[in-house]
N, CA and C atoms as an extended XYZ file, in Angstrom:
264
Properties=species:S:1:pos:R:3:atomname:S:1:resname:S:1:resid:I:1 pbc="F F F"
N       -94.095      -50.266      150.108 N   PRO     1
C       -94.202      -49.996      151.533 CA  PRO     1
C       -94.376      -48.514      151.808 C   PRO     1
N       -94.910      -48.218      152.976 N   HIS     2
C       -95.027      -46.825      153.373 CA  HIS     2
C       -93.643      -46.241      153.525 C   HIS     2
N       -93.545      -44.928      153.442 N   LYS     3
C       -92.243      -44.282      153.496 CA  LYS     3
C       -91.492      -44.646      154.777 C   LYS     3
N       -92.170      -44.678      155.896 N   SER     4
C       -91.492      -44.990      157.157 CA  SER     4
C       -90.951      -46.424      157.156 C   SER     4
N       -91.700      -47.373      156.567 N   GLU     5
C       -91.230      -48.751      156.480 CA  GLU     5
C       -90.009      -48.841      155.568 C   GLU     5
N       -90.054      -48.112      154.462 N   LYS     6
C       -88.932      -48.109      153.528 CA  LYS     6
C       -87.689      -47.526      154.191 C   LYS     6
N       -87.871      -46.437      154.936 N   GLU     7
C       -86.735      -45.833      155.627 CA  GLU     7
C       -86.147      -46.797      156.650 C   GLU     7
N       -86.990      -47.544      157.358 N   LYS     8
C       -86.502      -48.520      158.329 CA  LYS     8
C       -85.677      -49.599      157.644 C   LYS     8
N       -86.149      -50.073      156.488 N   MET     9
C       -85.424      -51.116      155.766 CA  MET     9
C       -84.077      -50.604      155.280 C   MET     9
N       -84.015      -49.350      154.829 N   GLN    10
C       -82.776      -48.788      154.331 CA  GLN    10
C       -81.774      -48.568      155.459 C   GLN    10
N       -82.245      -48.367      156.661 N   ARG    11
C       -81.353      -48.153      157.801 CA  ARG    11
C       -80.862      -49.455      158.420 C   ARG    11
N       -81.289      -50.591      157.861 N   GLY    12
C       -80.813      -51.869      158.346 CA  GLY    12
C       -81.689      -52.510      159.406 C   GLY    12
N       -82.876      -51.979      159.646 N   HIS    13
C       -83.786      -52.616      160.589 CA  HIS    13
C       -84.313      -53.910      159.986 C   HIS    13
N       -84.595      -54.877      160.802 N   SER    14
C       -85.069      -56.162      160.286 CA  SER    14
C       -86.526      -56.081      159.862 C   SER    14
N       -86.862      -56.901      158.906 N   VAL    15
C       -88.241      -57.044      158.472 CA  VAL    15
C       -88.849      -58.126      159.343 C   VAL    15
N       -90.020      -57.865      159.878 N   ARG    16
C       -90.605      -58.780      160.869 CA  ARG    16
C       -91.038      -60.108      160.289 C   ARG    16
N       -91.721      -60.082      159.160 N   GLU    17
C       -92.249      -61.343      158.647 CA  GLU    17
C       -92.353      -61.316      157.133 C   GLU    17
N       -91.736      -62.287      156.499 N   VAL    18
C       -91.888      -62.492      155.062 CA  VAL    18
C       -92.089      -63.987      154.840 C   VAL    18
N       -92.726      -64.313      153.745 N   ASP    19
C       -92.925      -65.718      153.400 CA  ASP    19
C       -91.726      -66.271      152.633 C   ASP    19
N       -91.171      -65.436      151.759 N   VAL    20
C       -90.036      -65.859      150.940 CA  VAL    20
C       -89.022      -64.729      150.883 C   VAL    20
N       -87.753      -65.069      151.114 N   ALA    21
C       -86.661      -64.110      150.946 CA  ALA    21
C       -85.813      -64.569      149.765 C   ALA    21
N       -85.672      -63.709      148.781 N   ILE    22
C       -84.871      -64.007      147.599 CA  ILE    22
C       -83.547      -63.281      147.766 C   ILE    22
N       -82.462      -64.021      147.686 N   ILE    23
C       -81.138      -63.424      147.848 CA  ILE    23
C       -80.564      -63.180      146.458 C   ILE    23
N       -80.433      -61.918      146.123 N   GLY    24
C       -79.882      -61.535      144.831 CA  GLY    24
C       -80.914      -60.896      143.929 C   GLY    24
N       -80.650      -59.669      143.517 N   GLY    25
C       -81.554      -58.928      142.638 CA  GLY    25
C       -81.068      -58.914      141.205 C   GLY    25
N       -80.556      -60.055      140.741 N   GLY    26
C       -80.166      -60.189      139.343 CA  GLY    26
C       -81.332      -60.694      138.520 C   GLY    26
N       -81.034      -61.127      137.323 N   VAL    27
C       -82.075      -61.590      136.412 CA  VAL    27
C       -82.846      -62.770      137.012 C   VAL    27
N       -82.135      -63.729      137.588 N   VAL    28
C       -82.806      -64.915      138.141 CA  VAL    28
C       -83.642      -64.541      139.366 C   VAL    28
N       -83.072      -63.791      140.287 N   GLY    29
C       -83.804      -63.393      141.489 CA  GLY    29
C       -85.050      -62.590      141.175 C   GLY    29
N       -84.938      -61.653      140.251 N   LEU    30
C       -86.096      -60.832      139.888 CA  LEU    30
C       -87.132      -61.628      139.102 C   LEU    30
N       -86.686      -62.619      138.338 N   SER    31
C       -87.632      -63.492      137.631 CA  SER    31
C       -88.446      -64.311      138.627 C   SER    31
N       -87.764      -64.814      139.641 N   ILE    32
C       -88.470      -65.556      140.697 CA  ILE    32
C       -89.446      -64.636      141.421 C   ILE    32
N       -89.013      -63.433      141.744 N   LEU    33
C       -89.873      -62.445      142.408 CA  LEU    33
C       -91.124      -62.178      141.573 C   LEU    33
N       -90.947      -61.996      140.284 N   ARG    34
C       -92.080      -61.731      139.401 CA  ARG    34
C       -93.051      -62.909      139.386 C   ARG    34
N       -92.531      -64.112      139.212 N   GLU    35
C       -93.402      -65.279      139.138 CA  GLU    35
C       -94.179      -65.475      140.443 C   GLU    35
N       -93.517      -65.311      141.565 N   LEU    36
C       -94.211      -65.444      142.846 CA  LEU    36
C       -95.280      -64.372      142.997 C   LEU    36
N       -94.971      -63.162      142.533 N   SER    37
C       -95.936      -62.049      142.639 CA  SER    37
C       -97.146      -62.264      141.746 C   SER    37
N       -96.937      -62.857      140.594 N   VAL    38
C       -98.033      -63.087      139.644 CA  VAL    38
C       -98.972      -64.185      140.136 C   VAL    38
N       -98.403      -65.267      140.662 N   PHE    39
C       -99.212      -66.440      140.979 CA  PHE    39
C       -99.661      -66.534      142.441 C   PHE    39
N       -99.071      -65.766      143.326 N   TYR    40
C       -99.423      -65.830      144.748 CA  TYR    40
C       -99.653      -64.413      145.275 C   TYR    40
N      -100.896      -63.963      145.229 N   ASP    41
C      -101.231      -62.584      145.601 CA  ASP    41
C      -100.903      -62.243      147.051 C   ASP    41
N      -101.115      -63.166      147.959 N   ASP    42
C      -100.961      -62.868      149.383 CA  ASP    42
C       -99.567      -63.162      149.929 C   ASP    42
N       -98.650      -63.577      149.070 N   LEU    43
C       -97.312      -63.948      149.503 CA  LEU    43
C       -96.481      -62.694      149.752 C   LEU    43
N       -95.820      -62.650      150.908 N   LYS    44
C       -94.928      -61.541      151.232 CA  LYS    44
C       -93.517      -61.942      150.814 C   LYS    44
N       -92.996      -61.238      149.795 N   VAL    45
C       -91.699      -61.591      149.219 CA  VAL    45
C       -90.728      -60.435      149.429 C   VAL    45
N       -89.517      -60.780      149.826 N   LEU    46
C       -88.471      -59.792      150.036 CA  LEU    46
C       -87.288      -60.152      149.160 C   LEU    46
N       -86.762      -59.193      148.419 N   CYS    47
C       -85.571      -59.403      147.599 CA  CYS    47
C       -84.414      -58.657      148.267 C   CYS    47
N       -83.362      -59.404      148.584 N   LEU    48
C       -82.180      -58.827      149.224 CA  LEU    48
C       -81.085      -58.658      148.181 C   LEU    48
N       -80.606      -57.448      147.996 N   GLU    49
C       -79.554      -57.162      147.014 CA  GLU    49
C       -78.498      -56.285      147.663 C   GLU    49
N       -77.245      -56.675      147.541 N   SER    50
C       -76.164      -55.911      148.178 CA  SER    50
C       -75.773      -54.677      147.373 C   SER    50
N       -76.018      -54.689      146.068 N   ASN    51
C       -75.698      -53.519      145.245 CA  ASN    51
C       -76.796      -52.477      145.355 C   ASN    51
N       -76.461      -51.256      145.015 N   GLN    52
C       -77.440      -50.179      145.064 CA  GLN    52
C       -78.504      -50.345      143.985 C   GLN    52
N       -78.120      -50.890      142.835 N   ASP    53
C       -79.047      -51.068      141.720 CA  ASP    53
C       -79.353      -52.544      141.504 C   ASP    53
N       -80.555      -52.814      141.011 N   LEU    54
C       -80.903      -54.180      140.639 CA  LEU    54
C       -80.238      -54.522      139.311 C   LEU    54
N       -79.930      -55.781      139.128 N   CYS    55
C       -79.246      -56.281      137.922 CA  CYS    55
C       -77.931      -55.544      137.678 C   CYS    55
N       -77.245      -55.174      138.736 N   GLY    56
C       -76.000      -54.436      138.599 CA  GLY    56
C       -74.764      -55.303      138.613 C   GLY    56
N       -74.889      -56.557      138.991 N   GLY    57
C       -73.729      -57.442      139.046 CA  GLY    57
C       -73.514      -58.136      137.719 C   GLY    57
N       -73.359      -59.442      137.762 N   ALA    58
C       -73.124      -60.220      136.548 CA  ALA    58
C       -74.281      -60.093      135.563 C   ALA    58
N       -75.494      -59.907      136.069 N   SER    59
C       -76.655      -59.775      135.180 CA  SER    59
C       -76.636      -58.468      134.400 C   SER    59
N       -75.898      -57.493      134.890 N   GLY    60
C       -75.915      -56.176      134.271 CA  GLY    60
C       -74.918      -55.988      133.153 C   GLY    60
N       -74.065      -56.949      132.914 N   GLY    61
C       -73.056      -56.782      131.883 CA  GLY    61
C       -72.857      -58.026      131.052 C   GLY    61
N       -72.148      -57.849      129.995 N   ASN    62
C       -71.831      -58.964      129.118 CA  ASN    62
C       -70.679      -59.743      129.732 C   ASN    62
N       -70.800      -61.043      129.782 N   SER    63
C       -69.753      -61.871      130.362 CA  SER    63
C       -68.554      -62.007      129.437 C   SER    63
N       -68.691      -61.608      128.178 N   GLY    64
C       -67.597      -61.676      127.231 CA  GLY    64
C       -67.470      -63.009      126.516 C   GLY    64
N       -68.392      -63.907      126.756 N   ILE    65
C       -68.335      -65.211      126.107 CA  ILE    65
C       -68.809      -65.078      124.668 C   ILE    65
N       -67.993      -65.562      123.718 N   ILE    66
C       -68.396      -65.495      122.316 CA  ILE    66
C       -68.641      -66.877      121.732 C   ILE    66
N       -68.438      -67.900      122.510 N   CYS    67
C       -68.604      -69.266      122.009 CA  CYS    67
C       -70.012      -69.768      122.306 C   CYS    67
N       -70.670      -70.302      121.288 N   THR    68
C       -72.009      -70.857      121.491 CA  THR    68
C       -71.956      -72.316      121.907 C   THR    68
N       -70.781      -72.871      121.922 N   GLY    69
C       -70.620      -74.266      122.308 CA  GLY    69
C       -69.386      -74.863      121.663 C   GLY    69
N       -69.100      -76.089      122.020 N   TYR    70
C       -67.897      -76.753      121.526 CA  TYR    70
C       -68.163      -77.636      120.318 C   TYR    70
N       -69.393      -77.713      119.884 N   ASP    71
C       -69.738      -78.677      118.847 CA  ASP    71
C       -70.192      -78.030      117.540 C   ASP    71
N       -69.705      -76.831      117.250 N   ALA    72
C       -70.090      -76.190      115.996 CA  ALA    72
C       -69.513      -77.002      114.832 C   ALA    72
N       -70.364      -77.479      113.939 N   PRO    73
C       -69.884      -78.291      112.817 CA  PRO    73
C       -68.905      -77.520      111.927 C   PRO    73
N       -67.895      -78.224      111.430 N   HIS    74
C       -66.897      -77.631      110.544 CA  HIS    74
C       -67.592      -77.069      109.303 C   HIS    74
N       -67.204      -75.884      108.879 N   ALA    75
C       -67.728      -75.205      107.681 CA  ALA    75
C       -69.193      -74.795      107.817 C   ALA    75
N       -69.725      -74.787      109.033 N   SER    76
C       -71.120      -74.351      109.234 CA  SER    76
C       -71.176      -72.830      109.413 C   SER    76
N       -72.373      -72.279      109.290 N   LEU    77
C       -72.580      -70.850      109.518 CA  LEU    77
C       -72.184      -70.495      110.952 C   LEU    77
N       -72.529      -71.347      111.901 N   GLU    78
C       -72.183      -71.100      113.299 CA  GLU    78
C       -70.669      -70.971      113.459 C   GLU    78
N       -69.910      -71.878      112.862 N   ARG    79
C       -68.447      -71.843      112.968 CA  ARG    79
C       -67.891      -70.572      112.326 C   ARG    79
N       -68.448      -70.179      111.165 N   ARG    80
C       -67.981      -68.951      110.493 CA  ARG    80
C       -68.282      -67.713      111.333 C   ARG    80
N       -69.468      -67.676      111.943 N   CYS    81
C       -69.833      -66.532      112.799 CA  CYS    81
C       -68.910      -66.439      114.012 C   CYS    81
N       -68.577      -67.570      114.587 N   LEU    82
C       -67.662      -67.584      115.725 CA  LEU    82
C       -66.284      -67.079      115.318 C   LEU    82
N       -65.803      -67.497      114.160 N   SER    83
C       -64.498      -67.049      113.668 CA  SER    83
C       -64.517      -65.546      113.429 C   SER    83
N       -65.600      -65.036      112.825 N   ASP    84
C       -65.718      -63.604      112.578 CA  ASP    84
C       -65.775      -62.818      113.887 C   ASP    84
N       -66.484      -63.350      114.861 N   ALA    85
C       -66.627      -62.667      116.150 CA  ALA    85
C       -65.294      -62.554      116.867 C   ALA    85
N       -64.453      -63.550      116.743 N   LYS    86
C       -63.137      -63.501      117.391 CA  LYS    86
C       -62.288      -62.355      116.870 C   LYS    86
N       -62.450      -62.022      115.591 N   ARG    87
C       -61.655      -60.946      114.982 CA  ARG    87
C       -62.154      -59.566      115.386 C   ARG    87
N       -63.383      -59.462      115.809 N   ILE    88
C       -63.966      -58.156      116.160 CA  ILE    88
C       -63.455      -57.710      117.448 C   ILE    88
C-alpha cells in the first residue's frame, strides 16, 4: 500500500473493502495468504495480527512437545529416540 494508506491502517482506521480477511499472522494464516495470493491475482486479502511481528505467537516458538505419538513400538528406533530426548 501507499505510505498514507499504511499509516491509516496503523492508526486503526478501517479498511474499506477486502475480499478475504485472515485472522492471525501465524504459519497457517500466512500460508493461506500465500496460496490466495498465488492463485487469485485480483483478490484483496487482509491479514489481521495482534502481535507486532508475524509468526510471533505459538508459530514462533517450540511447543516443547517431544512425543511423536503414543504408538511407538517397543524396542524401536522411535522409542529409543524418545527416551534419549527425555534425558536431554
